[in-house]
Amino acid sequence: ASLAQVATKLREAIRELDDRETGQQLDEVTRKLGGDPSPKERDPMVIVVSSIAGGAGSGGFMDICDVIRSAEVGRAWLDRSLAVLYTPDVFASLPAPHRAGVQGNALAAVSELMAGYWGAATNDPVFNSPQGTPELVAVASGIGGAMPSRSGPRYPFLVGRSNGEVTFSTQN
């Protein structure tokens, strides 16, 4: 319901990235972290962090990535978003009633993620038609933009509770 507002705020943030003062601040952060600011311009990286276990994040991360991609013409880096997506097992320490439905929510979120990728990759006629879902979302929300080549983040990474070596005791 608020994608047009998200798109407006995102465009403002992109303009701020071009500000000279912002560049100086980022150079200072780089120095404090032990890096050497390069005189060569580098593109920023967009990282979207969300849970896929339910709630606003799992229902909206795909739309947010699509808004990011459509925010500014001529900025290829906006099409290379990275998503860190927390899986339901991260919430294993919560009481069972608070975890009700998380597996189903995750299945739906991963299905939407794959449909966004494979629908475009296979030239799905519904996805790529003028009546396709991404364009309907863009038109209905007022964000506009060209028909996307795919939906969702370019690089999704699923993060679980354990990798076999490290196990998080809580979702925090």
PDB file of C-alpha atoms in Angstrom:
ATOM      1  CA  ALA A   1       0.000   0.000   0.000  1.00  0.00           C
ATOM      2  CA  SER A   2       2.947   2.340   0.583  1.00  0.00           C
ATOM      3  CA  LEU A   3       5.262   1.421  -2.282  1.00  0.00           C
ATOM      4  CA  ALA A   4       4.968   4.887  -3.845  1.00  0.00           C
ATOM      5  CA  GLN A   5       6.189   6.426  -0.567  1.00  0.00           C
ATOM      6  CA  VAL A   6       9.009   3.873  -0.370  1.00  0.00           C
ATOM      7  CA  ALA A   7      10.016   4.740  -3.949  1.00  0.00           C
ATOM      8  CA  THR A   8      10.034   8.476  -3.127  1.00  0.00           C
ATOM      9  CA  LYS A   9      12.251   7.958  -0.057  1.00  0.00           C
ATOM     10  CA  LEU A  10      14.528   5.660  -2.021  1.00  0.00           C
ATOM     11  CA  ARG A  11      15.005   8.241  -4.780  1.00  0.00           C
ATOM     12  CA  GLU A  12      15.877  10.835  -2.108  1.00  0.00           C
ATOM     13  CA  ALA A  13      18.475   8.459  -0.610  1.00  0.00           C
ATOM     14  CA  ILE A  14      19.998   7.830  -4.057  1.00  0.00           C
ATOM     15  CA  ARG A  15      20.335  11.583  -4.622  1.00  0.00           C
ATOM     16  CA  GLU A  16      22.051  11.906  -1.226  1.00  0.00           C
ATOM     17  CA  LEU A  17      24.602   9.294  -2.310  1.00  0.00           C
ATOM     18  CA  ASP A  18      25.661  11.678  -5.080  1.00  0.00           C
ATOM     19  CA  ASP A  19      26.251  14.513  -2.592  1.00  0.00           C
ATOM     20  CA  ARG A  20      29.913  15.511  -2.129  1.00  0.00           C
ATOM     21  CA  GLU A  21      29.562  15.552   1.667  1.00  0.00           C
ATOM     22  CA  THR A  22      28.247  11.981   1.637  1.00  0.00           C
ATOM     23  CA  GLY A  23      31.316  10.879  -0.314  1.00  0.00           C
ATOM     24  CA  GLN A  24      33.590  12.543   2.213  1.00  0.00           C
ATOM     25  CA  GLN A  25      31.777  10.847   5.086  1.00  0.00           C
ATOM     26  CA  LEU A  26      32.052   7.448   3.414  1.00  0.00           C
ATOM     27  CA  ASP A  27      35.775   8.038   2.827  1.00  0.00           C
ATOM     28  CA  GLU A  28      36.191   8.817   6.537  1.00  0.00           C
ATOM     29  CA  VAL A  29      34.349   5.628   7.532  1.00  0.00           C
ATOM     30  CA  THR A  30      36.590   3.681   5.145  1.00  0.00           C
ATOM     31  CA  ARG A  31      39.713   5.147   6.773  1.00  0.00           C
ATOM     32  CA  LYS A  32      38.443   4.367  10.288  1.00  0.00           C
ATOM     33  CA  LEU A  33      37.821   0.774   9.241  1.00  0.00           C
ATOM     34  CA  GLY A  34      41.431   0.507   8.041  1.00  0.00           C
ATOM     35  CA  GLY A  35      40.728   0.919   4.347  1.00  0.00           C
ATOM     36  CA  ASP A  36      42.150   3.287   1.808  1.00  0.00           C
ATOM     37  CA  PRO A  37      39.491   5.367   0.049  1.00  0.00           C
ATOM     38  CA  SER A  38      39.947   4.954  -3.646  1.00  0.00           C
ATOM     39  CA  PRO A  39      39.815   8.001  -5.887  1.00  0.00           C
ATOM     40  CA  LYS A  40      37.995   5.789  -8.378  1.00  0.00           C
ATOM     41  CA  GLU A  41      34.225   5.931  -8.019  1.00  0.00           C
ATOM     42  CA  ARG A  42      32.603   2.693  -6.930  1.00  0.00           C
ATOM     43  CA  ASP A  43      28.974   1.758  -7.166  1.00  0.00           C
ATOM     44  CA  PRO A  44      27.115   1.228  -3.905  1.00  0.00           C
ATOM     45  CA  MET A  45      25.655  -2.161  -3.030  1.00  0.00           C
ATOM     46  CA  VAL A  46      22.036  -2.517  -1.987  1.00  0.00           C
ATOM     47  CA  ILE A  47      21.494  -5.105   0.770  1.00  0.00           C
ATOM     48  CA  VAL A  48      17.950  -6.019   1.761  1.00  0.00           C
ATOM     49  CA  VAL A  49      17.648  -7.866   5.089  1.00  0.00           C
ATOM     50  CA  SER A  50      14.442  -9.732   5.855  1.00  0.00           C
ATOM     51  CA  SER A  51      12.941 -12.795   7.448  1.00  0.00           C
ATOM     52  CA  ILE A  52      11.020 -15.199   5.237  1.00  0.00           C
ATOM     53  CA  ALA A  53       9.227 -16.725   8.246  1.00  0.00           C
ATOM     54  CA  GLY A  54       6.246 -14.390   8.142  1.00  0.00           C
ATOM     55  CA  GLY A  55       5.163 -10.853   8.798  1.00  0.00           C
ATOM     56  CA  ALA A  56       5.774  -7.727   6.778  1.00  0.00           C
ATOM     57  CA  GLY A  57       9.292  -8.727   5.711  1.00  0.00           C
ATOM     58  CA  SER A  58       8.456 -12.037   4.081  1.00  0.00           C
ATOM     59  CA  GLY A  59       5.445 -10.478   2.391  1.00  0.00           C
ATOM     60  CA  GLY A  60       7.239  -7.393   1.143  1.00  0.00           C
ATOM     61  CA  PHE A  61      10.901  -8.054   0.403  1.00  0.00           C
ATOM     62  CA  MET A  62      10.179  -8.929  -3.246  1.00  0.00           C
ATOM     63  CA  ASP A  63       8.221  -5.701  -3.779  1.00  0.00           C
ATOM     64  CA  ILE A  64      10.936  -3.676  -2.052  1.00  0.00           C
ATOM     65  CA  CYS A  65      13.578  -5.177  -4.358  1.00  0.00           C
ATOM     66  CA  ASP A  66      11.400  -4.315  -7.361  1.00  0.00           C
ATOM     67  CA  VAL A  67      11.001  -0.733  -6.116  1.00  0.00           C
ATOM     68  CA  ILE A  68      14.775  -0.507  -5.690  1.00  0.00           C
ATOM     69  CA  ARG A  69      15.333  -1.743  -9.250  1.00  0.00           C
ATOM     70  CA  SER A  70      12.879   0.780 -10.699  1.00  0.00           C
ATOM     71  CA  ALA A  71      13.958   3.763  -8.577  1.00  0.00           C
ATOM     72  CA  GLU A  72      16.393   5.427 -10.942  1.00  0.00           C
ATOM     73  CA  VAL A  73      17.039   4.969 -14.666  1.00  0.00           C
ATOM     74  CA  GLY A  74      20.682   4.496 -15.652  1.00  0.00           C
ATOM     75  CA  ARG A  75      21.890   3.094 -12.337  1.00  0.00           C
ATOM     76  CA  ALA A  76      22.887  -0.499 -13.088  1.00  0.00           C
ATOM     77  CA  TRP A  77      23.834  -1.115  -9.446  1.00  0.00           C
ATOM     78  CA  LEU A  78      20.161  -0.895  -8.461  1.00  0.00           C
ATOM     79  CA  ASP A  79      19.570  -4.112 -10.433  1.00  0.00           C
ATOM     80  CA  ARG A  80      22.207  -5.986  -8.394  1.00  0.00           C
ATOM     81  CA  SER A  81      20.517  -6.069  -4.982  1.00  0.00           C
ATOM     82  CA  LEU A  82      21.625  -8.663  -2.490  1.00  0.00           C
ATOM     83  CA  ALA A  83      19.118 -10.106  -0.004  1.00  0.00           C
ATOM     84  CA  VAL A  84      19.970 -11.721   3.326  1.00  0.00           C
ATOM     85  CA  LEU A  85      16.896 -13.772   4.164  1.00  0.00           C
ATOM     86  CA  TYR A  86      16.504 -15.437   7.564  1.00  0.00           C
ATOM     87  CA  THR A  87      14.829 -18.852   7.514  1.00  0.00           C
ATOM     88  CA  PRO A  88      12.223 -20.118  10.039  1.00  0.00           C
ATOM     89  CA  ASP A  89      14.676 -22.234  12.035  1.00  0.00           C
ATOM     90  CA  VAL A  90      16.322 -19.012  13.250  1.00  0.00           C
ATOM     91  CA  PHE A  91      13.252 -18.579  15.472  1.00  0.00           C
ATOM     92  CA  ALA A  92      13.465 -22.054  17.095  1.00  0.00           C
ATOM     93  CA  SER A  93      14.053 -20.562  20.571  1.00  0.00           C
ATOM     94  CA  LEU A  94      10.647 -18.844  20.545  1.00  0.00           C
ATOM     95  CA  PRO A  95       7.660 -20.586  22.162  1.00  0.00           C
ATOM     96  CA  ALA A  96       5.730 -22.822  19.743  1.00  0.00           C
ATOM     97  CA  PRO A  97       2.659 -20.518  19.557  1.00  0.00           C
ATOM     98  CA  HIS A  98       4.898 -17.692  18.315  1.00  0.00           C
ATOM     99  CA  ARG A  99       6.240 -19.917  15.535  1.00  0.00           C
ATOM    100  CA  ALA A 100       2.886 -21.097  14.206  1.00  0.00           C
ATOM    101  CA  GLY A 101       2.826 -20.922  10.435  1.00  0.00           C
ATOM    102  CA  VAL A 102       6.454 -19.928   9.897  1.00  0.00           C
ATOM    103  CA  GLN A 103       7.255 -22.923   7.666  1.00  0.00           C
ATOM    104  CA  GLY A 104       4.274 -22.194   5.424  1.00  0.00           C
ATOM    105  CA  ASN A 105       5.208 -18.523   5.231  1.00  0.00           C
ATOM    106  CA  ALA A 106       8.770 -19.442   4.273  1.00  0.00           C
ATOM    107  CA  LEU A 107       7.539 -21.847   1.591  1.00  0.00           C
ATOM    108  CA  ALA A 108       5.378 -19.082   0.109  1.00  0.00           C
ATOM    109  CA  ALA A 109       8.260 -16.557   0.237  1.00  0.00           C
ATOM    110  CA  VAL A 110      10.737 -18.952  -1.395  1.00  0.00           C
ATOM    111  CA  SER A 111       8.125 -19.882  -4.017  1.00  0.00           C
ATOM    112  CA  GLU A 112       7.652 -16.195  -4.828  1.00  0.00           C
ATOM    113  CA  LEU A 113      11.431 -15.731  -4.953  1.00  0.00           C
ATOM    114  CA  MET A 114      11.829 -18.613  -7.401  1.00  0.00           C
ATOM    115  CA  ALA A 115       8.844 -17.510  -9.503  1.00  0.00           C
ATOM    116  CA  GLY A 116      10.406 -14.056  -9.808  1.00  0.00           C
ATOM    117  CA  TYR A 117      13.633 -15.589 -11.037  1.00  0.00           C
ATOM    118  CA  TRP A 118      12.363 -18.457 -13.187  1.00  0.00           C
ATOM    119  CA  GLY A 119       9.329 -16.632 -14.576  1.00  0.00           C
ATOM    120  CA  ALA A 120      11.587 -14.077 -16.201  1.00  0.00           C
ATOM    121  CA  ALA A 121      14.327 -16.546 -17.108  1.00  0.00           C
ATOM    122  CA  THR A 122      11.921 -18.729 -19.045  1.00  0.00           C
ATOM    123  CA  ASN A 123      10.089 -15.838 -20.713  1.00  0.00           C
ATOM    124  CA  ASP A 124       6.892 -16.797 -18.931  1.00  0.00           C
ATOM    125  CA  PRO A 125       4.123 -15.173 -21.010  1.00  0.00           C
ATOM    126  CA  VAL A 126       2.145 -14.070 -17.926  1.00  0.00           C
ATOM    127  CA  PHE A 127       5.167 -12.597 -16.151  1.00  0.00           C
ATOM    128  CA  ASN A 128       6.467 -10.776 -19.208  1.00  0.00           C
ATOM    129  CA  SER A 129       3.165  -9.679 -20.686  1.00  0.00           C
ATOM    130  CA  PRO A 130       1.915  -6.097 -20.334  1.00  0.00           C
ATOM    131  CA  GLN A 131      -0.662  -7.513 -17.901  1.00  0.00           C
ATOM    132  CA  GLY A 132       2.010  -9.323 -15.831  1.00  0.00           C
ATOM    133  CA  THR A 133       2.055  -9.091 -12.055  1.00  0.00           C
ATOM    134  CA  PRO A 134       5.167  -6.896 -11.630  1.00  0.00           C
ATOM    135  CA  GLU A 135       3.757  -4.246 -13.918  1.00  0.00           C
ATOM    136  CA  LEU A 136       0.400  -4.378 -12.141  1.00  0.00           C
ATOM    137  CA  VAL A 137       2.170  -3.820  -8.810  1.00  0.00           C
ATOM    138  CA  ALA A 138       4.151  -0.937 -10.312  1.00  0.00           C
ATOM    139  CA  VAL A 139       1.092   0.710 -11.836  1.00  0.00           C
ATOM    140  CA  ALA A 140      -1.162   0.142  -8.828  1.00  0.00           C
ATOM    141  CA  SER A 141       1.434   1.490  -6.414  1.00  0.00           C
ATOM    142  CA  GLY A 142       2.349   4.463  -8.560  1.00  0.00           C
ATOM    143  CA  ILE A 143       6.060   3.596  -8.775  1.00  0.00           C
ATOM    144  CA  GLY A 144       5.979   3.163 -12.548  1.00  0.00           C
ATOM    145  CA  GLY A 145       9.147   2.074 -14.286  1.00  0.00           C
ATOM    146  CA  ALA A 146       9.911  -0.253 -17.136  1.00  0.00           C
ATOM    147  CA  MET A 147       8.801  -3.855 -17.204  1.00  0.00           C
ATOM    148  CA  PRO A 148      11.327  -5.782 -15.102  1.00  0.00           C
ATOM    149  CA  SER A 149      13.428  -8.593 -16.518  1.00  0.00           C
ATOM    150  CA  ARG A 150      12.792 -10.455 -13.247  1.00  0.00           C
ATOM    151  CA  SER A 151      11.357  -9.848  -9.811  1.00  0.00           C
ATOM    152  CA  GLY A 152      13.073  -9.825  -6.427  1.00  0.00           C
ATOM    153  CA  PRO A 153      16.731  -9.564  -5.456  1.00  0.00           C
ATOM    154  CA  ARG A 154      19.525 -10.466  -7.863  1.00  0.00           C
ATOM    155  CA  TYR A 155      21.465 -12.408  -5.212  1.00  0.00           C
ATOM    156  CA  PRO A 156      19.415 -14.023  -2.417  1.00  0.00           C
ATOM    157  CA  PHE A 157      21.237 -15.645   0.515  1.00  0.00           C
ATOM    158  CA  LEU A 158      19.283 -17.798   2.964  1.00  0.00           C
ATOM    159  CA  VAL A 159      20.615 -17.717   6.529  1.00  0.00           C
ATOM    160  CA  GLY A 160      19.572 -20.411   8.965  1.00  0.00           C
ATOM    161  CA  ARG A 161      20.138 -21.087  12.646  1.00  0.00           C
ATOM    162  CA  SER A 162      23.140 -23.361  12.108  1.00  0.00           C
ATOM    163  CA  ASN A 163      25.702 -24.185   9.473  1.00  0.00           C
ATOM    164  CA  GLY A 164      26.964 -27.284  11.286  1.00  0.00           C
ATOM    165  CA  GLU A 165      29.878 -25.385  12.805  1.00  0.00           C
ATOM    166  CA  VAL A 166      28.095 -22.422  14.415  1.00  0.00           C
ATOM    167  CA  THR A 167      24.608 -22.507  15.921  1.00  0.00           C
ATOM    168  CA  PHE A 168      22.814 -19.374  17.056  1.00  0.00           C
ATOM    169  CA  SER A 169      21.057 -19.866  20.392  1.00  0.00           C
ATOM    170  CA  THR A 170      18.379 -17.204  19.740  1.00  0.00           C
ATOM    171  CA  GLN A 171      17.070 -15.173  16.832  1.00  0.00           C
ATOM    172  CA  ASN A 172      18.751 -12.099  18.331  1.00  0.00           C
TER     173      ASN A 172
END
